[in-house]
mmCIF file of C-alpha atoms in Angstrom:
data_model
loop_
_atom_site.group_PDB
_atom_site.id
_atom_site.type_symbol
_atom_site.label_atom_id
_atom_site.label_comp_id
_atom_site.label_asym_id
_atom_site.label_seq_id
_atom_site.Cartn_x
_atom_site.Cartn_y
_atom_site.Cartn_z
ATOM 1 C CA ALA H 1 -0.624 -31.764 2.237
ATOM 2 C CA LEU H 2 -1.512 -31.654 -1.463
ATOM 3 C CA SER H 3 -3.361 -28.375 -0.996
ATOM 4 C CA LYS H 4 -0.366 -26.830 0.796
ATOM 5 C CA ALA H 5 2.009 -28.067 -1.897
ATOM 6 C CA GLU H 6 -0.170 -26.568 -4.639
ATOM 7 C CA GLU H 7 -0.405 -23.256 -2.781
ATOM 8 C CA SER H 8 3.363 -23.197 -2.270
ATOM 9 C CA ASP H 9 3.897 -23.827 -5.976
ATOM 10 C CA ARG H 10 1.418 -21.066 -6.864
ATOM 11 C CA ILE H 11 3.180 -18.573 -4.609
ATOM 12 C CA LYS H 12 6.585 -19.524 -6.027
ATOM 13 C CA THR H 13 5.368 -19.098 -9.603
ATOM 14 C CA ALA H 14 3.708 -15.773 -8.772
ATOM 15 C CA PHE H 15 6.860 -14.569 -7.018
ATOM 16 C CA ILE H 16 9.109 -15.357 -9.989
ATOM 17 C CA ARG H 17 6.694 -13.762 -12.454
ATOM 18 C CA SER H 18 6.189 -10.628 -10.361
ATOM 19 C CA MET H 19 9.854 -10.102 -9.543
ATOM 20 C CA SER H 20 10.864 -10.710 -13.145
ATOM 21 C CA HIS H 21 8.555 -7.957 -14.349
ATOM 22 C CA GLU H 22 8.570 -5.491 -11.446
ATOM 23 C CA ILE H 23 12.364 -5.507 -11.004
ATOM 24 C CA ARG H 24 13.688 -6.129 -14.502
ATOM 25 C CA THR H 25 11.446 -3.573 -16.247
ATOM 26 C CA PRO H 26 12.494 -0.532 -14.173
ATOM 27 C CA LEU H 27 16.127 -1.725 -14.181
ATOM 28 C CA ASN H 28 16.095 -1.777 -17.985
ATOM 29 C CA ALA H 29 14.592 1.704 -17.975
ATOM 30 C CA VAL H 30 17.261 3.032 -15.609
ATOM 31 C CA SER H 31 19.996 1.488 -17.736
ATOM 32 C CA GLY H 32 18.580 2.889 -20.980
ATOM 33 C CA PHE H 33 17.946 6.401 -19.692
ATOM 34 C CA SER H 34 21.397 6.519 -18.050
ATOM 35 C CA GLN H 35 23.104 5.591 -21.320
ATOM 36 C CA VAL H 36 21.260 8.342 -23.167
ATOM 37 C CA LEU H 37 22.068 10.886 -20.442
ATOM 38 C CA CYS H 38 25.789 9.997 -20.382
ATOM 39 C CA ASN H 39 26.333 9.559 -24.119
ATOM 40 C CA PRO H 40 28.239 12.591 -25.512
ATOM 41 C CA ASN H 41 26.804 11.901 -28.987
ATOM 42 C CA PHE H 42 23.335 12.938 -27.808
ATOM 43 C CA ILE H 43 22.678 16.671 -27.659
ATOM 44 C CA LEU H 44 20.042 17.158 -24.970
ATOM 45 C CA SER H 45 18.338 20.321 -23.786
ATOM 46 C CA ASP H 46 18.105 21.109 -20.077
ATOM 47 C CA GLU H 47 14.422 20.135 -20.144
ATOM 48 C CA GLU H 48 15.224 16.769 -21.727
ATOM 49 C CA LYS H 49 17.973 16.102 -19.185
ATOM 50 C CA GLN H 50 15.608 16.937 -16.332
ATOM 51 C CA ASP H 51 12.956 14.635 -17.807
ATOM 52 C CA LEU H 52 15.431 11.731 -18.036
ATOM 53 C CA GLN H 53 16.607 12.343 -14.472
ATOM 54 C CA GLN H 54 13.005 12.263 -13.231
ATOM 55 C CA ARG H 55 12.353 9.025 -15.113
ATOM 56 C CA ILE H 56 15.474 7.431 -13.621
ATOM 57 C CA SER H 57 14.461 8.580 -10.136
ATOM 58 C CA SER H 58 10.917 7.236 -10.597
ATOM 59 C CA ASN H 59 12.137 3.795 -11.679
ATOM 60 C CA VAL H 60 14.695 3.631 -8.860
ATOM 61 C CA ASN H 61 11.910 4.450 -6.390
ATOM 62 C CA GLN H 62 9.801 1.661 -7.874
ATOM 63 C CA ILE H 63 12.593 -0.875 -7.353
ATOM 64 C CA THR H 64 13.177 0.403 -3.816
ATOM 65 C CA ASN H 65 9.497 0.124 -2.952
ATOM 66 C CA ASN H 66 9.387 -3.461 -4.244
ATOM 67 C CA ILE H 67 12.359 -4.431 -2.079
ATOM 68 C CA ILE H 68 10.823 -2.705 0.958
ATOM 69 C CA GLU H 69 7.583 -4.656 0.423
ATOM 70 C CA MET H 70 9.494 -7.927 0.251
ATOM 71 C CA LEU H 71 11.258 -7.105 3.534
ATOM 72 C CA GLU H 72 7.958 -6.086 5.147
ATOM 73 C CA LEU H 73 6.349 -9.342 4.021
ATOM 74 C CA SER H 74 9.195 -11.365 5.500
ATOM 75 C CA LYS H 75 9.034 -9.415 8.759
ATOM 76 C CA SER H 76 5.250 -9.758 9.048
ATOM 77 C CA GLU H 77 5.554 -13.534 8.573
ATOM 78 C CA SER H 78 8.201 -13.959 11.261
ATOM 79 C CA GLU H 79 6.565 -11.733 13.890
ATOM 80 C CA LYS H 80 3.153 -13.215 14.608
ATOM 81 C CA SER H 81 2.027 -10.975 17.477
ATOM 82 C CA VAL H 82 2.915 -7.713 19.185
ATOM 83 C CA SER H 83 3.922 -7.763 22.836
ATOM 84 C CA ASP H 84 2.553 -5.206 25.321
ATOM 85 C CA SER H 85 6.000 -3.619 25.591
ATOM 86 C CA GLU H 86 5.830 -2.725 21.874
ATOM 87 C CA LYS H 87 2.572 -0.803 22.296
ATOM 88 C CA LYS H 88 2.009 2.772 23.352
ATOM 89 C CA ASP H 89 -0.747 5.390 23.397
ATOM 90 C CA VAL H 90 -1.139 6.769 19.869
ATOM 91 C CA LEU H 91 -3.016 9.960 18.975
ATOM 92 C CA CYS H 92 -5.418 8.685 16.335
ATOM 93 C CA ASN H 93 -6.200 11.939 14.498
ATOM 94 C CA GLU H 94 -2.586 13.083 14.432
ATOM 95 C CA LEU H 95 -1.463 9.750 12.988
ATOM 96 C CA GLY H 96 -4.193 9.791 10.350
ATOM 97 C CA ARG H 97 -3.625 13.374 9.214
ATOM 98 C CA ASN H 98 0.159 12.930 8.956
ATOM 99 C CA ILE H 99 -0.122 9.784 6.849
ATOM 100 C CA LEU H 100 -2.741 11.253 4.515
ATOM 101 C CA GLU H 101 -0.656 14.396 3.978
ATOM 102 C CA GLU H 102 2.196 12.316 2.569
ATOM 103 C CA PHE H 103 0.002 11.102 -0.295
ATOM 104 C CA ARG H 104 -1.073 14.490 -1.649
ATOM 105 C CA GLU H 105 1.735 14.626 -4.183
ATOM 106 C CA LYS H 106 1.073 11.032 -5.274
ATOM 107 C CA ALA H 107 -2.635 11.533 -5.973
ATOM 108 C CA HIS H 108 -3.843 12.032 -9.542
ATOM 109 C CA THR H 109 -4.583 15.617 -10.540
ATOM 110 C CA GLY H 110 -8.038 16.648 -9.377
ATOM 111 C CA VAL H 111 -8.431 13.838 -6.821
ATOM 112 C CA GLU H 112 -9.386 15.230 -3.411
ATOM 113 C CA LEU H 113 -7.852 13.743 -0.260
ATOM 114 C CA ARG H 114 -10.142 13.939 2.772
ATOM 115 C CA PHE H 115 -9.780 13.271 6.481
ATOM 116 C CA THR H 116 -12.726 12.880 8.860
ATOM 117 C CA SER H 117 -12.969 11.691 12.448
ATOM 118 C CA ASP H 118 -15.639 11.386 15.121
ATOM 119 C CA VAL H 119 -13.117 11.377 17.992
ATOM 120 C CA SER H 120 -11.304 14.332 19.538
ATOM 121 C CA ASP H 121 -7.685 15.194 18.756
ATOM 122 C CA SER H 122 -6.696 14.024 22.248
ATOM 123 C CA PHE H 123 -8.208 10.558 21.772
ATOM 124 C CA THR H 124 -5.655 7.716 21.866
ATOM 125 C CA ILE H 125 -5.473 4.024 21.077
ATOM 126 C CA HIS H 126 -3.005 1.711 22.814
ATOM 127 C CA THR H 127 -1.303 -0.148 19.970
ATOM 128 C CA ASN H 128 1.864 -0.441 17.867
ATOM 129 C CA ALA H 129 2.193 2.861 16.006
ATOM 130 C CA TYR H 130 4.690 1.571 13.430
ATOM 131 C CA ARG H 131 2.579 -1.381 12.288
ATOM 132 C CA LEU H 132 -0.602 0.676 12.123
ATOM 133 C CA ASN H 133 1.271 3.321 10.137
ATOM 134 C CA VAL H 134 2.566 0.775 7.605
ATOM 135 C CA ALA H 135 -0.856 -0.877 7.234
ATOM 136 C CA LEU H 136 -2.608 2.434 6.558
ATOM 137 C CA ARG H 137 0.089 3.426 4.075
ATOM 138 C CA HIS H 138 -0.546 0.289 2.028
ATOM 139 C CA LEU H 139 -4.295 0.915 1.943
ATOM 140 C CA LEU H 140 -3.857 4.567 0.988
ATOM 141 C CA ASP H 141 -1.242 3.706 -1.628
ATOM 142 C CA ASN H 142 -3.713 1.365 -3.343
ATOM 143 C CA ALA H 143 -6.528 3.908 -3.071
ATOM 144 C CA VAL H 144 -4.446 6.690 -4.626
ATOM 145 C CA LYS H 145 -3.077 4.382 -7.317
ATOM 146 C CA PHE H 146 -6.502 3.225 -8.524
ATOM 147 C CA THR H 147 -8.402 6.516 -8.178
ATOM 148 C CA GLU H 148 -8.163 8.931 -11.111
ATOM 149 C CA THR H 149 -11.250 11.049 -10.362
ATOM 150 C CA GLY H 150 -13.249 11.871 -7.254
ATOM 151 C CA HIS H 151 -11.714 11.484 -3.809
ATOM 152 C CA VAL H 152 -9.799 9.327 -1.352
ATOM 153 C CA GLU H 153 -10.906 9.539 2.271
ATOM 154 C CA LEU H 154 -9.409 8.358 5.537
ATOM 155 C CA SER H 155 -12.076 8.325 8.246
ATOM 156 C CA LEU H 156 -11.801 7.374 11.909
ATOM 157 C CA ALA H 157 -14.608 6.245 14.186
ATOM 158 C CA ARG H 158 -15.019 4.612 17.572
ATOM 159 C CA LYS H 159 -17.408 1.674 17.951
ATOM 160 C CA ASP H 160 -17.681 0.422 21.531
ATOM 161 C CA ASP H 161 -14.206 -0.878 22.470
ATOM 162 C CA THR H 162 -12.957 -0.841 18.883
ATOM 163 C CA MET H 163 -11.349 1.835 16.731
ATOM 164 C CA LEU H 164 -12.200 1.838 13.027
ATOM 165 C CA PHE H 165 -9.870 3.219 10.350
ATOM 166 C CA CYS H 166 -11.651 3.381 6.983
ATOM 167 C CA VAL H 167 -9.965 4.073 3.644
ATOM 168 C CA THR H 168 -12.569 4.905 1.000
ATOM 169 C CA ASP H 169 -12.023 5.813 -2.648
ATOM 170 C CA THR H 170 -13.994 6.470 -5.824
ATOM 171 C CA GLY H 171 -11.644 4.416 -7.999
ATOM 172 C CA VAL H 172 -12.162 1.389 -10.193
ATOM 173 C CA GLY H 173 -13.272 -0.819 -7.307
ATOM 174 C CA ILE H 174 -12.767 -4.566 -6.978
ATOM 175 C CA ARG H 175 -14.793 -7.029 -9.003
ATOM 176 C CA GLU H 176 -16.824 -9.540 -7.031
ATOM 177 C CA LYS H 177 -14.919 -12.480 -8.534
ATOM 178 C CA ASP H 178 -11.614 -10.994 -7.293
ATOM 179 C CA ARG H 179 -12.681 -10.244 -3.710
ATOM 180 C CA GLU H 180 -11.821 -13.665 -2.306
ATOM 181 C CA ARG H 181 -8.180 -13.488 -3.405
ATOM 182 C CA ILE H 182 -7.225 -9.858 -2.749
ATOM 183 C CA PHE H 183 -5.436 -10.812 0.493
ATOM 184 C CA ASP H 184 -3.494 -13.640 -1.191
ATOM 185 C CA THR H 185 0.252 -13.112 -1.555
ATOM 186 C CA PHE H 186 1.276 -11.754 -5.009
ATOM 187 C CA SER H 187 -2.371 -11.447 -6.050
ATOM 188 C CA LYS H 188 -3.091 -8.450 -8.314
ATOM 189 C CA VAL H 189 -6.472 -7.372 -9.658
ATOM 190 C CA ASP H 190 -4.774 -5.311 -12.385
ATOM 191 C CA ASP H 191 -1.592 -6.731 -13.885
ATOM 192 C CA PHE H 192 -0.903 -3.439 -15.682
ATOM 193 C CA LYS H 193 -0.477 -1.496 -12.427
ATOM 194 C CA GLU H 194 2.992 -1.464 -10.892
ATOM 195 C CA GLY H 195 3.523 -3.384 -7.675
ATOM 196 C CA LEU H 196 4.049 -6.942 -6.457
ATOM 197 C CA GLY H 197 0.594 -7.528 -5.018
ATOM 198 C CA LEU H 198 1.904 -7.547 -1.433
ATOM 199 C CA GLY H 199 0.274 -4.453 0.058
ATOM 200 C CA LEU H 200 -2.971 -6.059 1.236
ATOM 201 C CA PRO H 201 -1.384 -9.304 2.540
ATOM 202 C CA ILE H 202 1.156 -7.264 4.533
ATOM 203 C CA CYS H 203 -1.596 -5.007 5.852
ATOM 204 C CA GLN H 204 -3.693 -7.979 6.964
ATOM 205 C CA ARG H 205 -0.804 -9.680 8.777
ATOM 206 C CA LEU H 206 0.227 -6.506 10.556
ATOM 207 C CA ILE H 207 -3.294 -5.733 11.759
ATOM 208 C CA ARG H 208 -3.915 -9.304 12.890
ATOM 209 C CA SER H 209 -0.650 -9.248 14.841
ATOM 210 C CA MET H 210 -2.188 -6.438 16.905
ATOM 211 C CA GLY H 211 -5.412 -8.312 17.561
ATOM 212 C CA GLY H 212 -7.396 -6.544 14.846
ATOM 213 C CA GLU H 213 -8.794 -7.251 11.395
ATOM 214 C CA VAL H 214 -8.912 -5.583 7.981
ATOM 215 C CA GLU H 215 -11.805 -6.215 5.616
ATOM 216 C CA LEU H 216 -13.229 -5.040 2.316
ATOM 217 C CA ASP H 217 -16.663 -3.465 2.698
ATOM 218 C CA PRO H 218 -18.849 -5.364 0.177
ATOM 219 C CA ALA H 219 -21.731 -2.896 0.594
ATOM 220 C CA TYR H 220 -19.735 0.010 -0.865
ATOM 221 C CA SER H 221 -20.024 0.176 -4.665
ATOM 222 C CA ALA H 222 -18.667 3.619 -5.653
ATOM 223 C CA GLY H 223 -15.072 2.334 -5.548
ATOM 224 C CA SER H 224 -13.380 0.476 -2.701
ATOM 225 C CA ARG H 225 -13.603 0.753 1.066
ATOM 226 C CA PHE H 226 -11.272 -1.080 3.441
ATOM 227 C CA VAL H 227 -11.942 -1.070 7.162
ATOM 228 C CA ILE H 228 -9.303 -1.693 9.826
ATOM 229 C CA SER H 229 -10.740 -2.566 13.239
ATOM 230 C CA LEU H 230 -8.420 -2.492 16.261
ATOM 231 C CA PRO H 231 -9.146 -2.949 19.962
ATOM 232 C CA LEU H 232 -8.703 0.293 21.907
ATOM 233 C CA ARG H 233 -6.619 -1.607 24.453
#
């Protein structure tokens, strides 16, 4: 009981701290940039106006993403498992390629995005497409965010009756002392990166709800590698 109370208090404190920074900071930026843009006393060039508009849009997107993560966390907590009626045959390669393509504009300049697979394009897995999609998005979002040089790769492989989805990057990696807490709610290995620290916890809950598991590969040292394993059926 004491342990649960301490964990609850830790999560509450982390939530308040994260929301205070991750919501208030972009809101202040939106407010400030909007005032400059709308103030007739400021003479702005078209380039400066476009820059302010892009900054406002970027900060609004950050707030939106934080709210979406909070909703996803709440949903993943309330829905423990996926029923058979919520599953369907999903084309693995098509799903992987489509998700990876969405991150090309988000990747740092010079970072290569790769897709590899050892199954045919007609190969399917019977699972919940939406939850798998969201889980992979969170892993790829982290990989792109923390990789400034090299590559980010999404690879698919079949192992017996299990399908493996691997997200590998050549980014900063995760220190050994931080590995035990990366799936904890509101846990962040870099406080200077934007985000609430919910991506990995959400990913883990979604994958477990489908009878699978997501793990960090401790043997990989050139960055980070996360492996999602899901039963084929």
